[in-house]
Amino acid sequence: MEKALHKIELMSFLKKNPTVSTQELLNFYRQFNPDLPMNTLRWRIYELKQQGIIYSPKRGLYSLNTKESFQPLPLQKMEELADLLQEKFPYVRFSIYPTKWLGNLSNHIYITNNLVIEIDADVLDAAFHFLKEHFPNTFLSPEQKMYDYYILPQEENIIINRLHVDAPLNKVRKNYYTPKLEKLIIDLLINDPIIFPVGGAEIKTIIRNAVDTYNINYSTLTRYANKRNTKKQIDKLISLGGITKNDS
């Protein structure tokens, strides 16, 4: 399999052709095997992705991987919360992440590190009251005033929000997920309810650093932006240079 991937030749090909289609990849590999079937190509694409050689900036398009993949490790507190929620709501999807993941993309240092839990709307209130019994500093979909008066930045607070249908998530185990970077970008751009208490200029800085550092799937990004009714904001960021697309 390793020899069949022709990695050196492929990397040279992708440096000259920054974004290629599935058909173009098929044509590339048929230089070495004229009868290569499409199913075999799909396996090669999968293996190349697993090895971190290529990534998909958009459905059906592939590029040489020159950036990192966004794969932060879950914190111990996240695992504890996940265990509690899985025991109480075993059949309901939920997502957990620390705001530290966003803070790490800032040019500033923030002492705030809250844990954001998102869960299906049908059990949102029940989950809030359940967690509030265990953790008094749990807040439901906070607005700016609540942050200003009740949420202490030096404490690790728990923020619980509604999980939007079809949100881009990575499965951890069973009904426990973490958000993909594309989801974090859109949610931060909206920031209502507030997930990270920073101003508009800082939000743009965080998003720009995220795009500069990590691979972004723009199909996933725009699809979720459409669902959250914020596609115009993303398009404006792109037009102003806040996000540099590499799939055009």
mmCIF file of C-alpha atoms in Angstrom:
data_model
loop_
_atom_site.group_PDB
_atom_site.id
_atom_site.type_symbol
_atom_site.label_atom_id
_atom_site.label_comp_id
_atom_site.label_asym_id
_atom_site.label_seq_id
_atom_site.Cartn_x
_atom_site.Cartn_y
_atom_site.Cartn_z
ATOM 1 C CA MET A 1 0.000 0.000 0.000
ATOM 2 C CA GLU A 2 2.785 2.472 0.918
ATOM 3 C CA LYS A 3 4.468 2.073 -2.452
ATOM 4 C CA ALA A 4 1.127 2.348 -4.244
ATOM 5 C CA LEU A 5 0.477 5.756 -2.661
ATOM 6 C CA HIS A 6 3.390 7.322 -4.584
ATOM 7 C CA LYS A 7 3.686 9.939 -1.854
ATOM 8 C CA ILE A 8 6.727 11.783 -3.184
ATOM 9 C CA GLU A 9 5.213 12.126 -6.648
ATOM 10 C CA LEU A 10 1.847 13.091 -5.145
ATOM 11 C CA MET A 11 3.318 15.844 -2.978
ATOM 12 C CA SER A 12 5.149 17.267 -5.974
ATOM 13 C CA PHE A 13 1.907 17.128 -7.972
ATOM 14 C CA LEU A 14 -0.080 18.905 -5.240
ATOM 15 C CA LYS A 15 2.530 21.635 -4.838
ATOM 16 C CA LYS A 16 1.991 22.486 -8.493
ATOM 17 C CA ASN A 17 -1.787 22.002 -8.220
ATOM 18 C CA PRO A 18 -2.861 23.309 -4.775
ATOM 19 C CA THR A 19 -6.434 21.987 -5.003
ATOM 20 C CA VAL A 20 -7.466 18.973 -7.079
ATOM 21 C CA SER A 21 -10.696 17.081 -7.667
ATOM 22 C CA THR A 22 -11.333 13.367 -7.216
ATOM 23 C CA GLN A 23 -11.113 12.924 -10.987
ATOM 24 C CA GLU A 24 -7.760 14.708 -11.095
ATOM 25 C CA LEU A 25 -6.445 12.406 -8.371
ATOM 26 C CA LEU A 26 -7.699 9.429 -10.336
ATOM 27 C CA ASN A 27 -5.913 10.690 -13.441
ATOM 28 C CA PHE A 28 -2.730 11.175 -11.387
ATOM 29 C CA TYR A 29 -2.745 7.584 -10.101
ATOM 30 C CA ARG A 30 -3.648 6.146 -13.478
ATOM 31 C CA GLN A 31 -0.212 7.286 -14.653
ATOM 32 C CA PHE A 32 1.098 4.364 -12.623
ATOM 33 C CA ASN A 33 -1.870 2.009 -12.976
ATOM 34 C CA PRO A 34 -4.069 2.747 -16.026
ATOM 35 C CA ASP A 35 -6.807 0.384 -14.814
ATOM 36 C CA LEU A 36 -7.048 1.730 -11.260
ATOM 37 C CA PRO A 37 -10.714 1.477 -10.134
ATOM 38 C CA MET A 38 -12.478 4.300 -8.291
ATOM 39 C CA ASN A 39 -12.988 2.154 -5.170
ATOM 40 C CA THR A 40 -9.225 1.679 -4.861
ATOM 41 C CA LEU A 41 -8.717 5.422 -5.207
ATOM 42 C CA ARG A 42 -11.175 6.016 -2.360
ATOM 43 C CA TRP A 43 -9.122 3.722 -0.121
ATOM 44 C CA ARG A 44 -5.956 5.608 -1.070
ATOM 45 C CA ILE A 45 -7.595 8.946 -0.316
ATOM 46 C CA TYR A 46 -8.674 7.590 3.083
ATOM 47 C CA GLU A 47 -5.141 6.364 3.832
ATOM 48 C CA LEU A 48 -3.566 9.653 2.726
ATOM 49 C CA LYS A 49 -5.923 11.551 5.013
ATOM 50 C CA GLN A 50 -5.135 9.216 7.911
ATOM 51 C CA GLN A 51 -1.424 9.821 7.399
ATOM 52 C CA GLY A 52 -1.991 13.575 7.342
ATOM 53 C CA ILE A 53 -0.666 14.014 3.809
ATOM 54 C CA ILE A 54 -3.837 15.478 2.303
ATOM 55 C CA TYR A 55 -7.018 17.029 3.615
ATOM 56 C CA SER A 56 -10.317 18.086 2.091
ATOM 57 C CA PRO A 57 -10.945 21.870 2.120
ATOM 58 C CA LYS A 58 -14.253 21.231 0.384
ATOM 59 C CA ARG A 59 -16.302 18.182 -0.530
ATOM 60 C CA GLY A 60 -14.707 16.411 -3.497
ATOM 61 C CA LEU A 61 -11.545 18.554 -3.408
ATOM 62 C CA TYR A 62 -8.142 17.730 -1.929
ATOM 63 C CA SER A 63 -5.046 19.703 -0.970
ATOM 64 C CA LEU A 64 -1.608 19.031 0.428
ATOM 65 C CA ASN A 65 -1.745 19.205 4.199
ATOM 66 C CA THR A 66 0.526 22.059 5.293
ATOM 67 C CA LYS A 67 -1.368 22.954 8.486
ATOM 68 C CA GLU A 68 -2.336 21.188 11.680
ATOM 69 C CA SER A 69 -5.560 19.305 12.269
ATOM 70 C CA PHE A 70 -7.688 20.664 15.105
ATOM 71 C CA GLN A 71 -7.660 17.762 17.562
ATOM 72 C CA PRO A 72 -7.328 19.099 21.122
ATOM 73 C CA LEU A 73 -7.428 16.559 23.909
ATOM 74 C CA PRO A 74 -10.476 16.470 26.220
ATOM 75 C CA LEU A 75 -9.909 17.737 29.760
ATOM 76 C CA GLN A 76 -10.522 15.547 32.803
ATOM 77 C CA LYS A 77 -13.467 17.742 33.864
ATOM 78 C CA MET A 78 -15.036 17.205 30.438
ATOM 79 C CA GLU A 79 -14.841 13.458 30.953
ATOM 80 C CA GLU A 80 -16.463 13.748 34.387
ATOM 81 C CA LEU A 81 -19.317 15.819 32.985
ATOM 82 C CA ALA A 82 -19.740 13.416 30.086
ATOM 83 C CA ASP A 83 -20.047 10.463 32.479
ATOM 84 C CA LEU A 84 -22.758 12.273 34.452
ATOM 85 C CA LEU A 85 -24.719 13.229 31.347
ATOM 86 C CA GLN A 86 -24.436 9.792 29.781
ATOM 87 C CA GLU A 87 -25.811 8.210 32.924
ATOM 88 C CA LYS A 88 -28.716 10.682 33.172
ATOM 89 C CA PHE A 89 -29.440 11.140 29.446
ATOM 90 C CA PRO A 90 -28.089 7.996 27.737
ATOM 91 C CA TYR A 91 -29.883 8.550 24.427
ATOM 92 C CA VAL A 92 -29.444 12.312 23.996
ATOM 93 C CA ARG A 93 -26.567 13.822 22.011
ATOM 94 C CA PHE A 94 -24.411 16.404 23.748
ATOM 95 C CA SER A 95 -21.175 18.252 23.081
ATOM 96 C CA ILE A 96 -18.603 19.569 25.559
ATOM 97 C CA TYR A 97 -15.607 21.846 25.116
ATOM 98 C CA PRO A 98 -13.578 24.319 27.210
ATOM 99 C CA THR A 99 -13.418 27.977 26.189
ATOM 100 C CA LYS A 100 -9.671 27.510 26.609
ATOM 101 C CA TRP A 101 -9.737 26.072 23.080
ATOM 102 C CA LEU A 102 -10.796 29.514 21.856
ATOM 103 C CA GLY A 103 -8.563 31.426 24.261
ATOM 104 C CA ASN A 104 -5.521 29.560 22.952
ATOM 105 C CA LEU A 105 -6.191 31.140 19.544
ATOM 106 C CA SER A 106 -6.133 34.669 20.918
ATOM 107 C CA ASN A 107 -3.198 37.051 20.999
ATOM 108 C CA HIS A 108 -4.056 37.732 24.650
ATOM 109 C CA ILE A 109 -4.077 35.635 27.808
ATOM 110 C CA TYR A 110 -7.480 35.065 29.397
ATOM 111 C CA ILE A 111 -7.950 33.699 32.903
ATOM 112 C CA THR A 112 -11.472 32.604 31.983
ATOM 113 C CA ASN A 113 -11.851 28.910 31.198
ATOM 114 C CA ASN A 114 -15.482 27.889 31.211
ATOM 115 C CA LEU A 115 -16.864 24.571 30.031
ATOM 116 C CA VAL A 116 -19.566 24.808 27.390
ATOM 117 C CA ILE A 117 -22.103 21.996 27.193
ATOM 118 C CA GLU A 118 -24.557 21.835 24.322
ATOM 119 C CA ILE A 119 -27.430 19.380 24.407
ATOM 120 C CA ASP A 120 -30.594 18.709 22.416
ATOM 121 C CA ALA A 121 -33.252 21.366 22.993
ATOM 122 C CA ASP A 122 -35.829 18.845 24.269
ATOM 123 C CA VAL A 123 -33.831 18.223 27.450
ATOM 124 C CA LEU A 124 -32.048 21.571 27.778
ATOM 125 C CA ASP A 125 -33.923 22.714 30.900
ATOM 126 C CA ALA A 126 -33.765 19.282 32.530
ATOM 127 C CA ALA A 127 -30.031 19.038 31.879
ATOM 128 C CA PHE A 128 -29.480 22.532 33.292
ATOM 129 C CA HIS A 129 -31.279 21.745 36.568
ATOM 130 C CA PHE A 130 -29.522 18.375 36.812
ATOM 131 C CA LEU A 131 -26.073 19.943 36.439
ATOM 132 C CA LYS A 132 -26.981 22.853 38.721
ATOM 133 C CA GLU A 133 -27.516 20.359 41.546
ATOM 134 C CA HIS A 134 -23.963 19.088 41.111
ATOM 135 C CA PHE A 135 -22.268 22.347 40.123
ATOM 136 C CA PRO A 136 -23.814 25.589 41.491
ATOM 137 C CA ASN A 137 -21.869 27.728 39.010
ATOM 138 C CA THR A 138 -23.869 26.360 36.049
ATOM 139 C CA PHE A 139 -25.560 28.913 33.782
ATOM 140 C CA LEU A 140 -28.175 28.531 31.061
ATOM 141 C CA SER A 141 -27.542 30.401 27.780
ATOM 142 C CA PRO A 142 -26.045 33.518 29.435
ATOM 143 C CA GLU A 143 -26.354 37.028 28.020
ATOM 144 C CA GLN A 144 -23.875 39.869 28.557
ATOM 145 C CA LYS A 145 -25.576 41.122 31.736
ATOM 146 C CA MET A 146 -25.308 37.686 33.348
ATOM 147 C CA TYR A 147 -21.602 37.553 32.510
ATOM 148 C CA ASP A 148 -21.077 41.018 33.951
ATOM 149 C CA TYR A 149 -22.851 40.377 37.254
ATOM 150 C CA TYR A 150 -22.865 36.654 38.021
ATOM 151 C CA ILE A 151 -20.221 34.720 36.103
ATOM 152 C CA LEU A 152 -16.856 35.087 37.835
ATOM 153 C CA PRO A 153 -13.927 34.956 35.378
ATOM 154 C CA GLN A 154 -11.573 33.347 37.885
ATOM 155 C CA GLU A 155 -13.843 30.325 38.320
ATOM 156 C CA GLU A 156 -14.431 27.384 36.008
ATOM 157 C CA ASN A 157 -18.092 27.903 35.214
ATOM 158 C CA ILE A 158 -20.354 25.598 33.236
ATOM 159 C CA ILE A 159 -22.356 27.109 30.400
ATOM 160 C CA ILE A 160 -25.177 25.021 28.953
ATOM 161 C CA ASN A 161 -26.736 25.853 25.596
ATOM 162 C CA ARG A 162 -28.945 24.271 22.985
ATOM 163 C CA LEU A 163 -27.214 21.942 20.517
ATOM 164 C CA HIS A 164 -28.245 22.875 16.994
ATOM 165 C CA VAL A 165 -29.347 20.103 14.653
ATOM 166 C CA ASP A 166 -26.629 18.975 12.225
ATOM 167 C CA ALA A 167 -23.911 20.907 14.065
ATOM 168 C CA PRO A 168 -20.418 19.761 12.954
ATOM 169 C CA LEU A 169 -19.196 17.454 15.724
ATOM 170 C CA ASN A 170 -16.537 14.840 16.418
ATOM 171 C CA LYS A 171 -17.774 11.732 18.188
ATOM 172 C CA VAL A 172 -15.892 10.802 21.355
ATOM 173 C CA ARG A 173 -18.010 7.879 22.523
ATOM 174 C CA LYS A 174 -21.679 6.930 22.296
ATOM 175 C CA ASN A 175 -23.704 10.167 22.601
ATOM 176 C CA TYR A 176 -20.729 12.309 23.716
ATOM 177 C CA TYR A 177 -19.209 14.681 21.139
ATOM 178 C CA THR A 178 -16.842 17.619 20.865
ATOM 179 C CA PRO A 179 -17.272 20.458 18.327
ATOM 180 C CA LYS A 180 -15.348 20.696 15.098
ATOM 181 C CA LEU A 181 -13.370 23.882 14.564
ATOM 182 C CA GLU A 182 -15.812 25.002 11.859
ATOM 183 C CA LYS A 183 -18.601 24.957 14.448
ATOM 184 C CA LEU A 184 -16.552 26.942 16.965
ATOM 185 C CA ILE A 185 -15.798 29.605 14.356
ATOM 186 C CA ILE A 186 -19.461 30.147 13.501
ATOM 187 C CA ASP A 187 -20.659 29.997 17.122
ATOM 188 C CA LEU A 188 -18.004 32.505 18.180
ATOM 189 C CA LEU A 189 -18.876 34.808 15.296
ATOM 190 C CA ILE A 190 -22.495 34.831 16.501
ATOM 191 C CA ASN A 191 -21.582 34.671 20.228
ATOM 192 C CA ASP A 192 -25.255 34.693 21.247
ATOM 193 C CA PRO A 193 -25.703 33.180 23.736
ATOM 194 C CA ILE A 194 -22.232 34.228 24.765
ATOM 195 C CA ILE A 195 -19.653 31.450 24.737
ATOM 196 C CA PHE A 196 -16.570 33.658 25.062
ATOM 197 C CA PRO A 197 -16.917 37.201 26.496
ATOM 198 C CA VAL A 198 -14.753 39.172 24.067
ATOM 199 C CA GLY A 199 -15.385 42.025 21.634
ATOM 200 C CA GLY A 200 -15.863 41.902 17.887
ATOM 201 C CA ALA A 201 -12.264 42.783 17.007
ATOM 202 C CA GLU A 202 -10.928 40.003 19.239
ATOM 203 C CA ILE A 203 -13.405 37.524 17.754
ATOM 204 C CA LYS A 204 -12.037 38.289 14.282
ATOM 205 C CA THR A 205 -8.473 37.839 15.560
ATOM 206 C CA ILE A 206 -9.309 34.435 17.049
ATOM 207 C CA ILE A 207 -11.009 33.321 13.829
ATOM 208 C CA ARG A 208 -8.102 34.545 11.698
ATOM 209 C CA ASN A 209 -5.593 32.697 13.905
ATOM 210 C CA ALA A 210 -7.719 29.546 13.704
ATOM 211 C CA VAL A 211 -7.783 29.662 9.908
ATOM 212 C CA ASP A 212 -4.045 30.417 9.696
ATOM 213 C CA THR A 213 -3.146 27.537 12.012
ATOM 214 C CA TYR A 214 -5.565 24.733 11.195
ATOM 215 C CA ASN A 215 -7.124 23.046 8.194
ATOM 216 C CA ILE A 216 -10.656 24.276 7.559
ATOM 217 C CA ASN A 217 -13.327 22.442 5.599
ATOM 218 C CA TYR A 218 -15.126 25.311 3.890
ATOM 219 C CA SER A 219 -18.069 23.148 2.873
ATOM 220 C CA THR A 220 -18.664 22.350 6.547
ATOM 221 C CA LEU A 221 -18.101 25.982 7.536
ATOM 222 C CA THR A 222 -20.555 27.478 5.038
ATOM 223 C CA ARG A 223 -23.143 24.749 5.570
ATOM 224 C CA TYR A 224 -23.239 25.432 9.325
ATOM 225 C CA ALA A 225 -23.133 29.194 8.694
ATOM 226 C CA ASN A 226 -26.270 28.802 6.582
ATOM 227 C CA LYS A 227 -27.998 26.876 9.368
ATOM 228 C CA ARG A 228 -27.095 29.610 11.867
ATOM 229 C CA ASN A 229 -28.102 32.384 9.434
ATOM 230 C CA THR A 230 -24.648 33.911 9.451
ATOM 231 C CA LYS A 231 -23.381 33.166 5.953
ATOM 232 C CA LYS A 232 -23.307 36.873 5.079
ATOM 233 C CA GLN A 233 -20.987 37.525 8.029
ATOM 234 C CA ILE A 234 -18.625 34.745 6.931
ATOM 235 C CA ASP A 235 -18.677 36.009 3.340
ATOM 236 C CA LYS A 236 -17.870 39.511 4.600
ATOM 237 C CA LEU A 237 -14.921 38.206 6.628
ATOM 238 C CA ILE A 238 -13.631 36.419 3.539
ATOM 239 C CA SER A 239 -14.028 39.519 1.368
ATOM 240 C CA LEU A 240 -12.179 41.658 3.937
ATOM 241 C CA GLY A 241 -9.360 39.136 4.246
ATOM 242 C CA GLY A 242 -10.367 37.899 7.688
ATOM 243 C CA ILE A 243 -10.574 34.395 6.277
ATOM 244 C CA THR A 244 -8.381 33.267 3.415
ATOM 245 C CA LYS A 245 -9.989 30.528 1.388
ATOM 246 C CA ASN A 246 -7.616 28.039 -0.173
ATOM 247 C CA ASP A 247 -10.165 26.063 -2.132
ATOM 248 C CA SER A 248 -10.853 28.505 -4.928
#
